[in-house]
PDB file of C-alpha atoms and ligand atoms in Angstrom:
ATOM      1  CA  MET K  25       0.000   0.000   0.000  1.00  0.00           C
ATOM      2  CA  SER K  26       1.193   3.450  -0.718  1.00  0.00           C
ATOM      3  CA  VAL K  27       0.007   6.346   1.406  1.00  0.00           C
ATOM      4  CA  GLN K  28      -0.219   9.881   0.150  1.00  0.00           C
ATOM      5  CA  LEU K  29       2.025  11.925   2.433  1.00  0.00           C
ATOM      6  CA  THR K  30       1.728  15.172   0.561  1.00  0.00           C
ATOM      7  CA  GLU K  31      -0.083  16.350  -2.515  1.00  0.00           C
ATOM      8  CA  LYS K  32       2.221  13.971  -4.424  1.00  0.00           C
ATOM      9  CA  PRO K  33       1.628  10.177  -4.283  1.00  0.00           C
ATOM     10  CA  ILE K  34       4.511   7.931  -3.213  1.00  0.00           C
ATOM     11  CA  ARG K  35       5.490   5.162  -5.596  1.00  0.00           C
ATOM     12  CA  PRO K  36       4.928   1.732  -4.040  1.00  0.00           C
ATOM     13  CA  ALA K  37       8.173   0.151  -2.792  1.00  0.00           C
ATOM     14  CA  ASP K  38       9.755  -2.272  -5.245  1.00  0.00           C
ATOM     15  CA  LYS K  39       9.964  -5.262  -2.920  1.00  0.00           C
ATOM     16  CA  LYS K  40      12.240  -7.248  -5.225  1.00  0.00           C
ATOM     17  CA  SER K  41      15.213  -4.895  -5.195  1.00  0.00           C
ATOM     18  CA  SER K  42      16.941  -5.553  -1.925  1.00  0.00           C
ATOM     19  CA  ARG K  43      19.744  -3.024  -2.166  1.00  0.00           C
ATOM     20  CA  GLU K  44      17.905   0.013  -3.419  1.00  0.00           C
ATOM     21  CA  ILE K  45      17.865   3.116  -1.258  1.00  0.00           C
ATOM     22  CA  ILE K  46      14.581   3.796   0.524  1.00  0.00           C
ATOM     23  CA  LEU K  47      15.636   6.591   2.892  1.00  0.00           C
ATOM     24  CA  ASP K  48      18.298   9.104   2.024  1.00  0.00           C
ATOM     25  CA  VAL K  49      19.306  11.165   5.047  1.00  0.00           C
ATOM     26  CA  GLN K  50      21.018  14.395   4.016  1.00  0.00           C
ATOM     27  CA  ASP K  51      22.845  16.782   6.364  1.00  0.00           C
ATOM     28  CA  LEU K  52      20.542  15.962   9.261  1.00  0.00           C
ATOM     29  CA  ASN K  53      21.003  17.965  12.451  1.00  0.00           C
ATOM     30  CA  PHE K  54      18.750  17.695  15.451  1.00  0.00           C
ATOM     31  CA  TYR K  55      18.598  19.984  18.486  1.00  0.00           C
ATOM     32  CA  TYR K  56      16.788  19.877  21.828  1.00  0.00           C
ATOM     33  CA  GLY K  57      17.104  23.576  22.661  1.00  0.00           C
ATOM     34  CA  ASP K  58      20.899  24.097  22.815  1.00  0.00           C
ATOM     35  CA  ASN K  59      21.676  20.382  22.907  1.00  0.00           C
ATOM     36  CA  HIS K  60      22.946  19.399  19.463  1.00  0.00           C
ATOM     37  CA  ALA K  61      21.898  15.743  19.727  1.00  0.00           C
ATOM     38  CA  VAL K  62      22.401  14.601  16.113  1.00  0.00           C
ATOM     39  CA  LYS K  63      25.190  16.150  14.051  1.00  0.00           C
ATOM     40  CA  ASN K  64      25.244  16.439  10.308  1.00  0.00           C
ATOM     41  CA  ILE K  65      24.244  12.868   9.489  1.00  0.00           C
ATOM     42  CA  ASN K  66      24.382  11.597   5.919  1.00  0.00           C
ATOM     43  CA  MET K  67      23.152   8.071   5.507  1.00  0.00           C
ATOM     44  CA  LYS K  68      21.484   5.963   2.817  1.00  0.00           C
ATOM     45  CA  ILE K  69      19.188   3.286   4.207  1.00  0.00           C
ATOM     46  CA  GLU K  70      18.624   0.276   1.985  1.00  0.00           C
ATOM     47  CA  LYS K  71      15.292  -1.259   1.112  1.00  0.00           C
ATOM     48  CA  ASN K  72      14.409  -4.692   2.522  1.00  0.00           C
ATOM     49  CA  ALA K  73      17.508  -4.721   4.680  1.00  0.00           C
ATOM     50  CA  VAL K  74      17.992  -4.460   8.436  1.00  0.00           C
ATOM     51  CA  THR K  75      20.026  -1.457   9.558  1.00  0.00           C
ATOM     52  CA  ALA K  76      21.216  -1.499  13.182  1.00  0.00           C
ATOM     53  CA  LEU K  77      21.991   1.722  15.062  1.00  0.00           C
ATOM     54  CA  ILE K  78      24.512   1.164  17.852  1.00  0.00           C
ATOM     55  CA  GLY K  79      26.461   3.397  20.214  1.00  0.00           C
ATOM     56  CA  PRO K  80      26.675   4.400  23.869  1.00  0.00           C
ATOM     57  CA  SER K  81      23.761   5.786  25.830  1.00  0.00           C
ATOM     58  CA  GLY K  82      22.865   9.361  24.885  1.00  0.00           C
ATOM     59  CA  CYS K  83      24.676   9.324  21.514  1.00  0.00           C
ATOM     60  CA  GLY K  84      21.521  10.144  19.538  1.00  0.00           C
ATOM     61  CA  LYS K  85      20.305   6.781  18.216  1.00  0.00           C
ATOM     62  CA  SER K  86      16.693   7.123  19.387  1.00  0.00           C
ATOM     63  CA  THR K  87      16.602  10.782  18.405  1.00  0.00           C
ATOM     64  CA  PHE K  88      17.684   9.819  14.898  1.00  0.00           C
ATOM     65  CA  LEU K  89      15.062   7.056  14.740  1.00  0.00           C
ATOM     66  CA  ARG K  90      12.264   9.265  16.037  1.00  0.00           C
ATOM     67  CA  THR K  91      13.156  11.997  13.567  1.00  0.00           C
ATOM     68  CA  VAL K  92      12.454   9.653  10.645  1.00  0.00           C
ATOM     69  CA  ASN K  93       8.727   9.368  11.413  1.00  0.00           C
ATOM     70  CA  ARG K  94       8.489  12.759  13.093  1.00  0.00           C
ATOM     71  CA  MET K  95       7.817  11.458  16.601  1.00  0.00           C
ATOM     72  CA  ASN K  96      10.063  14.256  17.840  1.00  0.00           C
ATOM     73  CA  ASP K  97       7.561  16.819  16.578  1.00  0.00           C
ATOM     74  CA  LEU K  98       5.864  16.290  19.928  1.00  0.00           C
ATOM     75  CA  VAL K  99       8.869  17.736  21.829  1.00  0.00           C
ATOM     76  CA  PRO K 100       8.332  21.520  22.003  1.00  0.00           C
ATOM     77  CA  ILE K 101      12.029  22.530  22.245  1.00  0.00           C
ATOM     78  CA  ALA K 102      13.090  20.214  19.423  1.00  0.00           C
ATOM     79  CA  ARG K 103      14.236  21.303  15.965  1.00  0.00           C
ATOM     80  CA  ALA K 104      15.427  19.368  12.922  1.00  0.00           C
ATOM     81  CA  GLU K 105      17.489  20.647   9.989  1.00  0.00           C
ATOM     82  CA  GLY K 106      18.361  18.846   6.775  1.00  0.00           C
ATOM     83  CA  LYS K 107      16.425  16.350   4.716  1.00  0.00           C
ATOM     84  CA  ILE K 108      15.216  12.786   4.965  1.00  0.00           C
ATOM     85  CA  MET K 109      14.224  11.777   1.456  1.00  0.00           C
ATOM     86  CA  TYR K 110      11.741   8.927   1.131  1.00  0.00           C
ATOM     87  CA  GLU K 111      11.407   8.177  -2.547  1.00  0.00           C
ATOM     88  CA  ASP K 112      11.186  11.795  -3.739  1.00  0.00           C
ATOM     89  CA  VAL K 113       9.527  13.326  -0.678  1.00  0.00           C
ATOM     90  CA  ASN K 114      11.365  15.138   2.126  1.00  0.00           C
ATOM     91  CA  LEU K 115       9.860  13.698   5.318  1.00  0.00           C
ATOM     92  CA  LEU K 116      10.955  16.789   7.239  1.00  0.00           C
ATOM     93  CA  GLY K 117       8.991  19.038   4.900  1.00  0.00           C
ATOM     94  CA  LYS K 118       6.314  21.313   6.320  1.00  0.00           C
ATOM     95  CA  ASN K 119       3.475  19.844   4.220  1.00  0.00           C
ATOM     96  CA  ILE K 120       3.892  16.243   5.415  1.00  0.00           C
ATOM     97  CA  ASP K 121       0.807  14.480   6.769  1.00  0.00           C
ATOM     98  CA  VAL K 122       2.452  12.950   9.842  1.00  0.00           C
ATOM     99  CA  VAL K 123      -0.429  10.544  10.519  1.00  0.00           C
ATOM    100  CA  ALA K 124      -0.054   9.058   7.025  1.00  0.00           C
ATOM    101  CA  LEU K 125       3.724   9.095   7.461  1.00  0.00           C
ATOM    102  CA  ARG K 126       3.530   7.067  10.683  1.00  0.00           C
ATOM    103  CA  LYS K 127       1.426   4.438   8.925  1.00  0.00           C
ATOM    104  CA  GLU K 128       3.949   4.185   6.110  1.00  0.00           C
ATOM    105  CA  ILE K 129       6.908   4.281   8.524  1.00  0.00           C
ATOM    106  CA  GLY K 130       5.730   2.470  11.657  1.00  0.00           C
ATOM    107  CA  MET K 131       7.453   2.341  15.023  1.00  0.00           C
ATOM    108  CA  VAL K 132       7.734  -0.201  17.830  1.00  0.00           C
ATOM    109  CA  PHE K 133       9.014   0.960  21.210  1.00  0.00           C
ATOM    110  CA  GLN K 134      11.267  -0.554  23.857  1.00  0.00           C
ATOM    111  CA  LYS K 135       8.447  -1.362  26.266  1.00  0.00           C
ATOM    112  CA  PRO K 136       5.507  -3.281  24.793  1.00  0.00           C
ATOM    113  CA  ASN K 137       2.564  -0.863  24.831  1.00  0.00           C
ATOM    114  CA  PRO K 138      -0.593  -2.721  23.761  1.00  0.00           C
ATOM    115  CA  PHE K 139      -3.914  -0.952  24.307  1.00  0.00           C
ATOM    116  CA  ASN K 140      -6.031  -2.163  27.221  1.00  0.00           C
ATOM    117  CA  LYS K 141      -8.309  -3.930  24.742  1.00  0.00           C
ATOM    118  CA  SER K 142      -8.618  -7.403  23.257  1.00  0.00           C
ATOM    119  CA  ILE K 143      -5.926  -8.869  20.998  1.00  0.00           C
ATOM    120  CA  TYR K 144      -8.346  -8.482  18.061  1.00  0.00           C
ATOM    121  CA  GLU K 145      -9.140  -4.853  18.869  1.00  0.00           C
ATOM    122  CA  ASN K 146      -5.472  -3.951  19.257  1.00  0.00           C
ATOM    123  CA  ILE K 147      -5.079  -4.699  15.575  1.00  0.00           C
ATOM    124  CA  THR K 148      -8.410  -3.451  14.261  1.00  0.00           C
ATOM    125  CA  HIS K 149      -8.576  -0.192  16.242  1.00  0.00           C
ATOM    126  CA  ALA K 150      -6.534   1.922  13.812  1.00  0.00           C
ATOM    127  CA  LEU K 151      -7.988   0.117  10.788  1.00  0.00           C
ATOM    128  CA  LYS K 152     -11.540   0.990  11.864  1.00  0.00           C
ATOM    129  CA  PHE K 153     -10.424   4.550  12.525  1.00  0.00           C
ATOM    130  CA  SER K 154      -9.107   4.730   8.955  1.00  0.00           C
ATOM    131  CA  GLY K 155     -12.539   3.692   7.650  1.00  0.00           C
ATOM    132  CA  ILE K 156     -12.294  -0.094   7.233  1.00  0.00           C
ATOM    133  CA  LYS K 157     -15.542  -1.528   8.620  1.00  0.00           C
ATOM    134  CA  LYS K 158     -16.116  -4.830   6.781  1.00  0.00           C
ATOM    135  CA  LYS K 159     -15.781  -7.659   9.298  1.00  0.00           C
ATOM    136  CA  SER K 160     -14.217 -10.151   6.880  1.00  0.00           C
ATOM    137  CA  THR K 161     -11.549  -7.616   5.803  1.00  0.00           C
ATOM    138  CA  LEU K 162     -10.769  -6.829   9.446  1.00  0.00           C
ATOM    139  CA  MET K 163     -10.510 -10.517  10.344  1.00  0.00           C
ATOM    140  CA  ASP K 164      -8.286 -11.248   7.337  1.00  0.00           C
ATOM    141  CA  THR K 165      -5.950  -8.428   8.368  1.00  0.00           C
ATOM    142  CA  VAL K 166      -5.882  -9.633  11.971  1.00  0.00           C
ATOM    143  CA  GLU K 167      -4.885 -13.130  10.877  1.00  0.00           C
ATOM    144  CA  GLU K 168      -2.338 -11.961   8.314  1.00  0.00           C
ATOM    145  CA  SER K 169      -0.681  -9.506  10.718  1.00  0.00           C
ATOM    146  CA  LEU K 170      -0.539 -12.008  13.572  1.00  0.00           C
ATOM    147  CA  ARG K 171       0.904 -14.659  11.259  1.00  0.00           C
ATOM    148  CA  LYS K 172       3.583 -12.269  10.029  1.00  0.00           C
ATOM    149  CA  ALA K 173       4.401 -11.377  13.634  1.00  0.00           C
ATOM    150  CA  ALA K 174       4.719 -15.113  14.451  1.00  0.00           C
ATOM    151  CA  LEU K 175       1.955 -14.870  17.050  1.00  0.00           C
ATOM    152  CA  TRP K 176      -1.097 -16.366  15.320  1.00  0.00           C
ATOM    153  CA  ASP K 177      -0.678 -19.952  16.540  1.00  0.00           C
ATOM    154  CA  GLU K 178      -0.334 -18.790  20.132  1.00  0.00           C
ATOM    155  CA  VAL K 179      -3.413 -16.530  20.170  1.00  0.00           C
ATOM    156  CA  LYS K 180      -5.821 -17.713  17.460  1.00  0.00           C
ATOM    157  CA  ASP K 181      -8.177 -19.263  20.031  1.00  0.00           C
ATOM    158  CA  ARG K 182      -8.206 -16.241  22.337  1.00  0.00           C
ATOM    159  CA  LEU K 183      -8.460 -13.243  20.023  1.00  0.00           C
ATOM    160  CA  HIS K 184     -11.127 -11.628  22.190  1.00  0.00           C
ATOM    161  CA  THR K 185      -9.239 -11.857  25.479  1.00  0.00           C
ATOM    162  CA  SER K 186      -7.301  -8.898  26.837  1.00  0.00           C
ATOM    163  CA  ALA K 187      -3.939  -8.134  25.243  1.00  0.00           C
ATOM    164  CA  LEU K 188      -2.674  -7.453  28.742  1.00  0.00           C
ATOM    165  CA  SER K 189      -3.034 -11.162  29.558  1.00  0.00           C
ATOM    166  CA  LEU K 190      -0.214 -11.947  27.105  1.00  0.00           C
ATOM    167  CA  SER K 191       3.404 -12.368  28.185  1.00  0.00           C
ATOM    168  CA  GLY K 192       5.808  -9.470  27.605  1.00  0.00           C
ATOM    169  CA  GLY K 193       7.277 -11.170  24.531  1.00  0.00           C
ATOM    170  CA  GLN K 194       3.825 -11.881  23.116  1.00  0.00           C
ATOM    171  CA  GLN K 195       2.758  -8.287  23.813  1.00  0.00           C
ATOM    172  CA  GLN K 196       5.764  -7.044  21.859  1.00  0.00           C
ATOM    173  CA  ARG K 197       4.926  -9.310  18.913  1.00  0.00           C
ATOM    174  CA  LEU K 198       1.345  -7.992  19.113  1.00  0.00           C
ATOM    175  CA  CYS K 199       2.715  -4.442  18.881  1.00  0.00           C
ATOM    176  CA  ILE K 200       4.690  -5.534  15.816  1.00  0.00           C
ATOM    177  CA  ALA K 201       1.491  -7.105  14.371  1.00  0.00           C
ATOM    178  CA  ARG K 202      -0.357  -3.837  15.049  1.00  0.00           C
ATOM    179  CA  THR K 203       2.281  -1.971  13.051  1.00  0.00           C
ATOM    180  CA  ILE K 204       2.196  -4.560  10.247  1.00  0.00           C
ATOM    181  CA  ALA K 205      -1.604  -4.191   9.971  1.00  0.00           C
ATOM    182  CA  MET K 206      -1.105  -0.622   8.769  1.00  0.00           C
ATOM    183  CA  LYS K 207       0.932  -2.023   5.841  1.00  0.00           C
ATOM    184  CA  PRO K 208       4.073   0.029   6.384  1.00  0.00           C
ATOM    185  CA  THR K 209       7.114  -0.044   4.127  1.00  0.00           C
ATOM    186  CA  VAL K 210       9.596   0.807   6.902  1.00  0.00           C
ATOM    187  CA  MET K 211       9.558  -0.364  10.517  1.00  0.00           C
ATOM    188  CA  LEU K 212      11.525   1.536  13.142  1.00  0.00           C
ATOM    189  CA  LEU K 213      12.316  -0.631  16.171  1.00  0.00           C
ATOM    190  CA  ASP K 214      13.657   1.135  19.262  1.00  0.00           C
ATOM    191  CA  GLU K 215      15.319  -1.564  21.379  1.00  0.00           C
ATOM    192  CA  PRO K 216      12.328  -3.871  20.820  1.00  0.00           C
ATOM    193  CA  ALA K 217      13.735  -6.811  22.753  1.00  0.00           C
ATOM    194  CA  SER K 218      15.630  -5.170  25.590  1.00  0.00           C
ATOM    195  CA  ALA K 219      12.791  -5.526  28.114  1.00  0.00           C
ATOM    196  CA  LEU K 220      12.220  -9.204  27.256  1.00  0.00           C
ATOM    197  CA  ASP K 221      13.485 -12.549  28.522  1.00  0.00           C
ATOM    198  CA  PRO K 222      16.097 -14.436  26.429  1.00  0.00           C
ATOM    199  CA  ILE K 223      13.572 -16.750  24.740  1.00  0.00           C
ATOM    200  CA  SER K 224      11.297 -13.868  23.714  1.00  0.00           C
ATOM    201  CA  ASN K 225      14.418 -12.001  22.637  1.00  0.00           C
ATOM    202  CA  ALA K 226      15.402 -14.874  20.340  1.00  0.00           C
ATOM    203  CA  LYS K 227      11.861 -14.956  18.884  1.00  0.00           C
ATOM    204  CA  ILE K 228      11.992 -11.250  18.096  1.00  0.00           C
ATOM    205  CA  GLU K 229      15.356 -11.753  16.383  1.00  0.00           C
ATOM    206  CA  GLU K 230      13.965 -14.598  14.249  1.00  0.00           C
ATOM    207  CA  LEU K 231      10.975 -12.430  13.446  1.00  0.00           C
ATOM    208  CA  ILE K 232      13.148  -9.497  12.329  1.00  0.00           C
ATOM    209  CA  THR K 233      15.012 -11.761   9.920  1.00  0.00           C
ATOM    210  CA  GLU K 234      11.673 -12.970   8.540  1.00  0.00           C
ATOM    211  CA  LEU K 235      10.166  -9.453   8.300  1.00  0.00           C
ATOM    212  CA  LYS K 236      12.934  -7.979   6.197  1.00  0.00           C
ATOM    213  CA  LYS K 237      11.603  -9.924   3.205  1.00  0.00           C
ATOM    214  CA  ASP K 238       8.628  -7.558   3.218  1.00  0.00           C
ATOM    215  CA  TYR K 239       9.840  -4.470   5.079  1.00  0.00           C
ATOM    216  CA  THR K 240      12.807  -2.238   5.600  1.00  0.00           C
ATOM    217  CA  ILE K 241      13.869  -2.333   9.236  1.00  0.00           C
ATOM    218  CA  VAL K 242      15.903   0.158  11.247  1.00  0.00           C
ATOM    219  CA  ILE K 243      16.635  -1.055  14.757  1.00  0.00           C
ATOM    220  CA  VAL K 244      18.285   0.588  17.753  1.00  0.00           C
ATOM    221  CA  THR K 245      20.033  -1.957  19.939  1.00  0.00           C
ATOM    222  CA  HIS K 246      22.517  -2.020  22.791  1.00  0.00           C
ATOM    223  CA  ASN K 247      23.070  -5.706  22.235  1.00  0.00           C
ATOM    224  CA  MET K 248      26.112  -6.180  20.001  1.00  0.00           C
ATOM    225  CA  GLY K 249      25.311  -9.870  19.464  1.00  0.00           C
ATOM    226  CA  GLN K 250      21.846  -8.923  18.309  1.00  0.00           C
ATOM    227  CA  ALA K 251      23.144  -6.252  15.918  1.00  0.00           C
ATOM    228  CA  SER K 252      25.619  -8.692  14.386  1.00  0.00           C
ATOM    229  CA  ARG K 253      23.024 -11.480  14.102  1.00  0.00           C
ATOM    230  CA  VAL K 254      20.076  -9.575  12.635  1.00  0.00           C
ATOM    231  CA  SER K 255      21.430  -6.652  10.651  1.00  0.00           C
ATOM    232  CA  ASP K 256      22.867  -6.213   7.169  1.00  0.00           C
ATOM    233  CA  LYS K 257      24.227  -2.736   7.819  1.00  0.00           C
ATOM    234  CA  THR K 258      25.390  -1.179  11.072  1.00  0.00           C
ATOM    235  CA  ALA K 259      25.737   2.491  11.977  1.00  0.00           C
ATOM    236  CA  PHE K 260      27.904   3.429  14.949  1.00  0.00           C
ATOM    237  CA  PHE K 261      26.898   6.701  16.600  1.00  0.00           C
ATOM    238  CA  TYR K 262      29.033   8.537  19.132  1.00  0.00           C
ATOM    239  CA  ASN K 263      28.162  11.829  20.786  1.00  0.00           C
ATOM    240  CA  GLY K 264      25.683  12.722  18.031  1.00  0.00           C
ATOM    241  CA  ASP K 265      28.091  11.896  15.189  1.00  0.00           C
ATOM    242  CA  LEU K 266      27.746   9.014  12.776  1.00  0.00           C
ATOM    243  CA  VAL K 267      31.268   7.649  13.182  1.00  0.00           C
ATOM    244  CA  GLU K 268      30.997   4.691  10.841  1.00  0.00           C
ATOM    245  CA  PHE K 269      28.325   3.109   8.671  1.00  0.00           C
ATOM    246  CA  ASP K 270      29.026  -0.059   6.742  1.00  0.00           C
ATOM    247  CA  GLU K 271      28.143  -3.683   6.143  1.00  0.00           C
ATOM    248  CA  THR K 272      27.595  -5.318   9.530  1.00  0.00           C
ATOM    249  CA  GLU K 273      30.232  -7.949   8.874  1.00  0.00           C
ATOM    250  CA  LYS K 274      32.829  -5.252   8.210  1.00  0.00           C
ATOM    251  CA  ILE K 275      31.860  -3.249  11.308  1.00  0.00           C
ATOM    252  CA  PHE K 276      32.173  -6.304  13.544  1.00  0.00           C
ATOM    253  CA  THR K 277      35.304  -7.856  12.006  1.00  0.00           C
ATOM    254  CA  ASN K 278      37.330  -5.012  10.569  1.00  0.00           C
ATOM    255  CA  PRO K 279      35.994  -1.555  11.459  1.00  0.00           C
ATOM    256  CA  SER K 280      37.745   1.422   9.899  1.00  0.00           C
ATOM    257  CA  GLU K 281      37.531   3.649  12.967  1.00  0.00           C
ATOM    258  CA  LYS K 282      39.269   3.050  16.284  1.00  0.00           C
ATOM    259  CA  ARG K 283      36.254   4.353  18.222  1.00  0.00           C
ATOM    260  CA  THR K 284      34.050   1.719  16.548  1.00  0.00           C
ATOM    261  CA  GLU K 285      36.502  -1.025  17.417  1.00  0.00           C
ATOM    262  CA  ASP K 286      36.763   0.163  21.021  1.00  0.00           C
ATOM    263  CA  TYR K 287      32.985   0.217  21.351  1.00  0.00           C
ATOM    264  CA  ILE K 288      32.217  -3.159  19.804  1.00  0.00           C
ATOM    265  CA  SER K 289      35.000  -4.810  21.766  1.00  0.00           C
ATOM    266  CA  GLY K 290      33.476  -3.443  24.975  1.00  0.00           C
ATOM    267  CA  ARG K 291      36.237  -0.950  25.850  1.00  0.00           C
ATOM    268  CA  PHE K 292      33.523   1.573  26.641  1.00  0.00           C
ATOM    269  CA  SER K 293      29.748   1.394  26.851  1.00  0.00           C
TER     270      SER K 293
HETATM  271  N1  LIG C 327      12.783  14.597  24.840  1.00  0.00           N
HETATM  272  C1  LIG C 327      14.005  15.099  25.026  1.00  0.00           C
HETATM  273  N2  LIG C 327      14.167  16.355  25.481  1.00  0.00           N
HETATM  274  C2  LIG C 327      15.403  16.894  25.658  1.00  0.00           C
HETATM  275  N3  LIG C 327      16.554  16.229  25.409  1.00  0.00           N
HETATM  276  C3  LIG C 327      16.454  14.960  24.967  1.00  0.00           C
HETATM  277  C4  LIG C 327      15.186  14.334  24.754  1.00  0.00           C
HETATM  278  N4  LIG C 327      15.406  13.065  24.298  1.00  0.00           N
HETATM  279  C5  LIG C 327      16.744  12.915  24.238  1.00  0.00           C
HETATM  280  N5  LIG C 327      17.387  14.044  24.634  1.00  0.00           N
HETATM  281  C6  LIG C 327      18.839  14.261  24.679  1.00  0.00           C
HETATM  282  O1  LIG C 327      19.368  14.020  23.383  1.00  0.00           O
HETATM  283  C7  LIG C 327      20.602  13.317  23.457  1.00  0.00           C
HETATM  284  C8  LIG C 327      20.477  12.013  22.677  1.00  0.00           C
HETATM  285  O2  LIG C 327      19.544  11.173  23.353  1.00  0.00           O
HETATM  286  P1  LIG C 327      18.975   9.830  22.681  1.00  0.00           P
HETATM  287  O3  LIG C 327      17.877   9.328  23.557  1.00  0.00           O
HETATM  288  O4  LIG C 327      18.686  10.076  21.273  1.00  0.00           O
HETATM  289  O5  LIG C 327      20.256   8.881  22.803  1.00  0.00           O
HETATM  290  P2  LIG C 327      20.360   7.311  22.641  1.00  0.00           P
HETATM  291  O6  LIG C 327      21.631   7.054  21.934  1.00  0.00           O
HETATM  292  O7  LIG C 327      19.127   6.770  22.036  1.00  0.00           O
HETATM  293  O8  LIG C 327      20.473   6.839  24.166  1.00  0.00           O
HETATM  294  P3  LIG C 327      19.971   5.491  24.866  1.00  0.00           P
HETATM  295  O9  LIG C 327      20.778   4.414  24.252  1.00  0.00           O
HETATM  296  O10 LIG C 327      20.288   5.705  26.312  1.00  0.00           O
HETATM  297  O11 LIG C 327      18.496   5.361  24.595  1.00  0.00           O
HETATM  298  C9  LIG C 327      20.894  13.126  24.941  1.00  0.00           C
HETATM  299  O12 LIG C 327      21.737  14.187  25.335  1.00  0.00           O
HETATM  300  C10 LIG C 327      19.528  13.246  25.570  1.00  0.00           C
HETATM  301  O13 LIG C 327      19.644  13.740  26.891  1.00  0.00           O
END
């Protein structure tokens, strides 16, 4: 599905081309008041790949992620400069419909945040709001989204029970299903597994690998093992700068920058 973000329609993503550029970040700076949190970032994010953002606490990873789908618009003292090109639209432009943008570029947060509603309603809530009323269409989307989020088999017999009765790992997969239901092209994952137990963590990692066939994924993680297992590209941020951005294998075996090497080898955190 392609959502109209501005007066100009977006071309649907070409799912077959795995190394095309979907997001082209150009001279991006981000400020919270006087705090220059993200400094002159240039970065091309590839379609149907997983890009991991790593770096020490406070280096700007989440700020960068939240800038992509304009979540930072909600922070009154915040200001972005530069461009984030999605196809041929600048997502930081003034005329962007941010609600449509957040459907096209969905986000999953660190802590699972399902609504206090049934599993079924968690997925259909936004769909109904966007005008889809037909029961069979809603049910088809519920099943498809839960299957893609590897949760269907565990919940298919209890769709009308509260989402809050699910385990933390299941709740997080439900939040991923809820994002999938909106048919995004890009999914932004902000430490999606850090609050989960090791088994749920492993399930989320398997799921990410599966999802990249259909979506572009950008994930913030503090877990170096996770970044090296799930991602194709890795970006190392330090103090607001993008220090190094390359194939994950290169970053973890032969980084070009000493600061990257020091970080991935645990010399600082
Ligand atoms: N809502 C906000 N208001 C003001 N300053 C903020 C806000 N969010 C983040 N910052 C500041 O921006 C800088 C970057 O923070 P950010 O959360 O992006 O880092 P991070 O790399 O994601 O850290 P962590 O790994 O701990 O989540 C920090 O100096 C932080 O204090």
